[in-house]
Short mmCIF file of C-alpha atoms in Angstrom, two decimals:
data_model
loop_
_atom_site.label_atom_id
_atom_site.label_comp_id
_atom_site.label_asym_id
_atom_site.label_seq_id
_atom_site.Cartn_x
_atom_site.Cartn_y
_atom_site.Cartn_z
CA UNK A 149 81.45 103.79 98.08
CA UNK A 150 84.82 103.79 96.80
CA UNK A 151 87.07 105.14 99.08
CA UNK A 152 90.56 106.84 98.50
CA UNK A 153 92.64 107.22 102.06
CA UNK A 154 95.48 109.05 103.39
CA UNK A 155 97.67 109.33 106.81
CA UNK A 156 95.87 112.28 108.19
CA UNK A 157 98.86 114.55 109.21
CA UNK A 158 102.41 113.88 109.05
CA UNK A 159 105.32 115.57 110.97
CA UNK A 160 108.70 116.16 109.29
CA UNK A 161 112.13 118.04 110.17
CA UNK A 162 113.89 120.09 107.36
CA UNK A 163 116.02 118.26 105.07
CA UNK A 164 114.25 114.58 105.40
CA UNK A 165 112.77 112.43 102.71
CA UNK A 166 109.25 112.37 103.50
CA UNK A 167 106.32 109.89 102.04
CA UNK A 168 102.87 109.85 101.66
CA UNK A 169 101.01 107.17 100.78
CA UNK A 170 97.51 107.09 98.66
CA UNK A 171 95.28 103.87 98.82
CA UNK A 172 92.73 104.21 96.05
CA UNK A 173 91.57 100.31 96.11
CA UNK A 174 88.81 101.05 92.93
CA UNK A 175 90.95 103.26 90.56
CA UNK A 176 89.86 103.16 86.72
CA UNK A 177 91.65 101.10 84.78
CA UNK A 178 92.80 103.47 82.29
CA UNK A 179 93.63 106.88 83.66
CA UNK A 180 96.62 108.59 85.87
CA UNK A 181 97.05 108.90 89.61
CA UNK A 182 97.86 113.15 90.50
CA UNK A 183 98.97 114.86 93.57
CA UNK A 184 98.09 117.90 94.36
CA UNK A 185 99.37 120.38 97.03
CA UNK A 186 97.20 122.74 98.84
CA UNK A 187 98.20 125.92 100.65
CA UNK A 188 95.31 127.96 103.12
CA UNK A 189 92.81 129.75 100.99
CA UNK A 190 94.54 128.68 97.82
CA UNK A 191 93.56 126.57 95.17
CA UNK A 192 95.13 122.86 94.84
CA UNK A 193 98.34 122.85 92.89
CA UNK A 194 99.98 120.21 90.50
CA UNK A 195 103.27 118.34 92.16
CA UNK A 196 103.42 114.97 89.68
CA UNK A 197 101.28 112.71 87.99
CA UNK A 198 101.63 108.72 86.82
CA UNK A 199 100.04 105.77 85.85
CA UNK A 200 102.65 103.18 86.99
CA UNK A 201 106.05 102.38 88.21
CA UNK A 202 107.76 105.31 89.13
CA UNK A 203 108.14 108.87 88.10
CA UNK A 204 110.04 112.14 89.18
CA UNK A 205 110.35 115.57 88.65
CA UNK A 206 112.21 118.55 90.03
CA UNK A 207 109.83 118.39 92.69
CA UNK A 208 108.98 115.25 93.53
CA UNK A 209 109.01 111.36 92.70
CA UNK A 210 105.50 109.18 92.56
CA UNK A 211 105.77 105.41 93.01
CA UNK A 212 102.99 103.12 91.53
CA UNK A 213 102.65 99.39 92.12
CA UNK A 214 102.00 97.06 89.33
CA UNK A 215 98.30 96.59 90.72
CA UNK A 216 97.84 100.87 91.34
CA UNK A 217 95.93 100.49 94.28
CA UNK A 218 98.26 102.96 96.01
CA UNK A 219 100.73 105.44 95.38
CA UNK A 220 103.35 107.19 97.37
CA UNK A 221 104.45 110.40 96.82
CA UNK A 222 107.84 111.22 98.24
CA UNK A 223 109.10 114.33 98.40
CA UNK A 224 112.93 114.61 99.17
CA UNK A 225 114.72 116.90 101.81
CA UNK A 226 111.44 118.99 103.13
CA UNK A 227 111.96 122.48 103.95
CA UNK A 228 109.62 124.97 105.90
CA UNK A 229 107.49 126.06 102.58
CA UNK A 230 106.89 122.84 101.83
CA UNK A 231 104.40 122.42 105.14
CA UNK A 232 100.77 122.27 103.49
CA UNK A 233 98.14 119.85 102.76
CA UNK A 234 99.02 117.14 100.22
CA UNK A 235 96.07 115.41 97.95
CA UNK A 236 96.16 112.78 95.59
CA UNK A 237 93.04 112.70 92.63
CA UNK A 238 92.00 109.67 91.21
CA UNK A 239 88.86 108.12 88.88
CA UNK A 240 87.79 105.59 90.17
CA UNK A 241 85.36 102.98 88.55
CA UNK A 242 84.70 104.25 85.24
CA UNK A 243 83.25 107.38 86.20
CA UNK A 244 83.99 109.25 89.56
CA UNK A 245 87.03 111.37 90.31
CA UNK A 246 87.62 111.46 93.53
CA UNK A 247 89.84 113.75 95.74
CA UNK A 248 92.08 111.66 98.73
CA UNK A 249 91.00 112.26 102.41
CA UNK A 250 94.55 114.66 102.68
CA UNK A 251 97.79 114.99 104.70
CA UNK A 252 98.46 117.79 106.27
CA UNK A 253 102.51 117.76 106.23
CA UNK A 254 104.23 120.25 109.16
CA UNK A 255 108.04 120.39 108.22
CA UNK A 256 109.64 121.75 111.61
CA UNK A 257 113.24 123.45 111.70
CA UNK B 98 94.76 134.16 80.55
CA UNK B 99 97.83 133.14 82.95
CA UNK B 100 95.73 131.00 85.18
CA UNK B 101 91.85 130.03 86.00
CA UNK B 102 90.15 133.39 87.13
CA UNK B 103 87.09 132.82 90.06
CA UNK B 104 84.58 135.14 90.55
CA UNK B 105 84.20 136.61 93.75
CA UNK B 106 86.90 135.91 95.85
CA UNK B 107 83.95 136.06 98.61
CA UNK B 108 80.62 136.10 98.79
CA UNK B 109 78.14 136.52 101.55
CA UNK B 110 74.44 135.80 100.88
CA UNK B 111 71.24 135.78 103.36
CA UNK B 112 69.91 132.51 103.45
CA UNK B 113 67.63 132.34 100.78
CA UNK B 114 69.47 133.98 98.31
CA UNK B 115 70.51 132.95 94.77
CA UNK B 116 73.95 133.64 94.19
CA UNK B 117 76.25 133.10 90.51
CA UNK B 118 80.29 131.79 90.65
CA UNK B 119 82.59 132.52 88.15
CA UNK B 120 85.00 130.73 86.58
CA UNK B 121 87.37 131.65 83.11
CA UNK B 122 89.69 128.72 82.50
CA UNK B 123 92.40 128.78 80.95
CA UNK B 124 92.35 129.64 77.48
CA UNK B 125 92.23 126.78 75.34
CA UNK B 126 91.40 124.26 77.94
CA UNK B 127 88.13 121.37 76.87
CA UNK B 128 87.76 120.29 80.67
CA UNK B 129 86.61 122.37 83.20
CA UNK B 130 85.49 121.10 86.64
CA UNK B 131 84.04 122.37 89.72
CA UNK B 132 84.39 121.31 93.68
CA UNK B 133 82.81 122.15 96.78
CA UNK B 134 85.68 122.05 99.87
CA UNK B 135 84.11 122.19 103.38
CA UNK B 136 86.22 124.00 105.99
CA UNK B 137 88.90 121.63 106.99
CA UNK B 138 88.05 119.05 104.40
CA UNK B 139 89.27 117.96 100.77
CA UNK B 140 87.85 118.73 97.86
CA UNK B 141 84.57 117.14 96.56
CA UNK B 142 83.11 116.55 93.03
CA UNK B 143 80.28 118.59 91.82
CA UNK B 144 80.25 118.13 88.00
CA UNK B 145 82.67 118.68 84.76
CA UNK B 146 82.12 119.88 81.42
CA UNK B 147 83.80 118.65 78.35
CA UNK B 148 83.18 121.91 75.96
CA UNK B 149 79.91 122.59 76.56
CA UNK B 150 79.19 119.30 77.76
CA UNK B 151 78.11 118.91 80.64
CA UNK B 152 79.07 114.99 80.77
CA UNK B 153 78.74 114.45 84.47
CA UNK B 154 76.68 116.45 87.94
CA UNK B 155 76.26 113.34 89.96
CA UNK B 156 78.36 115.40 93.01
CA UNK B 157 76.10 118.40 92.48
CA UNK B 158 74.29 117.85 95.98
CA UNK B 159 71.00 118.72 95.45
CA UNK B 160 68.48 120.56 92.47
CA UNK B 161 69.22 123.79 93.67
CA UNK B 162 72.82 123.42 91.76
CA UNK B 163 73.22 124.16 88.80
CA UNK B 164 75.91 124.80 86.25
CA UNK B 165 76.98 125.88 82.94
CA UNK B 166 79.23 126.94 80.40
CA UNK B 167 77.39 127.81 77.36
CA UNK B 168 80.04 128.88 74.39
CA UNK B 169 82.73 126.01 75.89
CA UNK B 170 84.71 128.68 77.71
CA UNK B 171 83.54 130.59 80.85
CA UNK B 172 81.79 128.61 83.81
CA UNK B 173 78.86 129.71 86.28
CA UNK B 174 78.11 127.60 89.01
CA UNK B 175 74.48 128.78 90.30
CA UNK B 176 72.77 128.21 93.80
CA UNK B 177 69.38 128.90 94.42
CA UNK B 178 67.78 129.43 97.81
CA UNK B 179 71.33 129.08 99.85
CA UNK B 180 71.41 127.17 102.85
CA UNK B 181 73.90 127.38 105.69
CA UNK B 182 74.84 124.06 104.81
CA UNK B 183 76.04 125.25 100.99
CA UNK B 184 79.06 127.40 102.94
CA UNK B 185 82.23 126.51 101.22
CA UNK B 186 84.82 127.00 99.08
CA UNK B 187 83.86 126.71 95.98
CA UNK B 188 86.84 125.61 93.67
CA UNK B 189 86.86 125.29 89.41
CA UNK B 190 90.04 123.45 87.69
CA UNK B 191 90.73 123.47 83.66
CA UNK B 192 92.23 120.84 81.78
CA UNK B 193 93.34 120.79 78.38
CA UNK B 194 91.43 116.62 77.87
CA UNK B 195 89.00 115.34 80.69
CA UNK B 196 91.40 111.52 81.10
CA UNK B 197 94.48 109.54 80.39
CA UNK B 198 97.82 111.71 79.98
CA UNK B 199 97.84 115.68 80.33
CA UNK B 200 94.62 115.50 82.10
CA UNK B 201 96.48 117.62 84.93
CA UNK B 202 93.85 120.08 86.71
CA UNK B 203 94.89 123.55 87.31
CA UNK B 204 92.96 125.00 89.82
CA UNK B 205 91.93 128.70 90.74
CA UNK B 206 91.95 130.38 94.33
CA UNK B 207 88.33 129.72 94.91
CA UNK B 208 85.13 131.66 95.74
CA UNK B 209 84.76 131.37 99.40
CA UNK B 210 81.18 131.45 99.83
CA UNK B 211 79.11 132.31 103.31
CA UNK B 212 75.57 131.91 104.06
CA UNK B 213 74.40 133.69 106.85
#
């Protein structure tokens, strides 16, 4: 069964860089990598989606290898609201989209 | 609409019950989705509908799942006979194409379902 894994919980202070990495080693061929970020009792919300090399927003920046069998999302200089659970979504094989295990991010002051 | 709607917010059934989950996607959107999220655990795939569609329910765990979306817009997730075991959040996303670029899910809050 494929398997798509993440750090389970990562610690941060306001105002670093932080990174979170996504291995998804049986990603479809074809389609994007997205990260989502999930508040409690709240649904999952877009951050940034790619397909390869590297890619930023106002939010965030996503970094794809040539082979795509990761991805790191790096979000610079955390602050407090930014402490939630971060997912990345892939298909994998030609068929099965598949949620990341999670990392649950606490930004301290 | 603004966002994708769900359908309770919560929901409490006796075991044994049947119970029906909501979900209006955004307007305009060919992809709609559902997932079942455990307490404490990331989202899994139940099934997705392209239109009316339904092109995949492999993730739907077992044949007392069922789902819908007759006229390509509004979703209903159905469970008959709950178990304790089907407590969950119950999550549906919308996306305007089901892969490649712009297939970005939005998501709603959830129905946060409880079998007693």
């Amino acid at each position: 069964l494929a398997k798509t894994t993440q750090p389970i919980s990562m610690d941060s202070y306001e105002g670093q860089e932080v990174n979170i990495t996504c291995s998804h080693n049986n990603i479809a061929t074809n389609d994007y990598i997205t990260w989502y970020q999930q508040f409690p009792s709240q649904g999952p919300r877009f951050i940034i989606q790619g397909y390869k090399t590297k890619v930023t927003n106002e939010v965030a920046s996503l970094f794809i290898p040539a082979d795509r069998k990761s991805s790191t999302l790096s979000l610079p200089r955390v602050s407090l609201s930014d402490t939630a659970v971060y997912y990345c979504l892939v298909w994998v094989g030609t068929d099965k989209l598949i949620f990341g295990t999670g990392t649950r991010l606490q930004v301290f002051p | 609409g603004a966002g994708v709607s769900q359908s309770p917010r919560y929901k409490v059934a006796k075991r044994g019950q049947d119970v029906a989950l909501r979900c209006d996607p955004i307007s305009g959107h060919v992809s709609l989705f559902w997932y079942q999220q455990a307490l404490g655990q990331g989202p899994e795939f139940l099934t997705y509908f392209q239109n009316e569609a339904q092109l995949d329910k492999s993730g739907l765990p077992s044949d007392r799942f069922f789902a819908e979306r007759p006229e390509g817009s509004v979703s209903t997730l159905k469970i008959q006979r709950t178990q304790q075991e089907d407590s969950a959040v119950y999550l549906c996303a919308s996306s305007l194409v089901i892969s490649g670029g712009l297939n970005i899910q939005y998501f709603g809050a959830g129905t946060r379902l409880s079998v007693l």
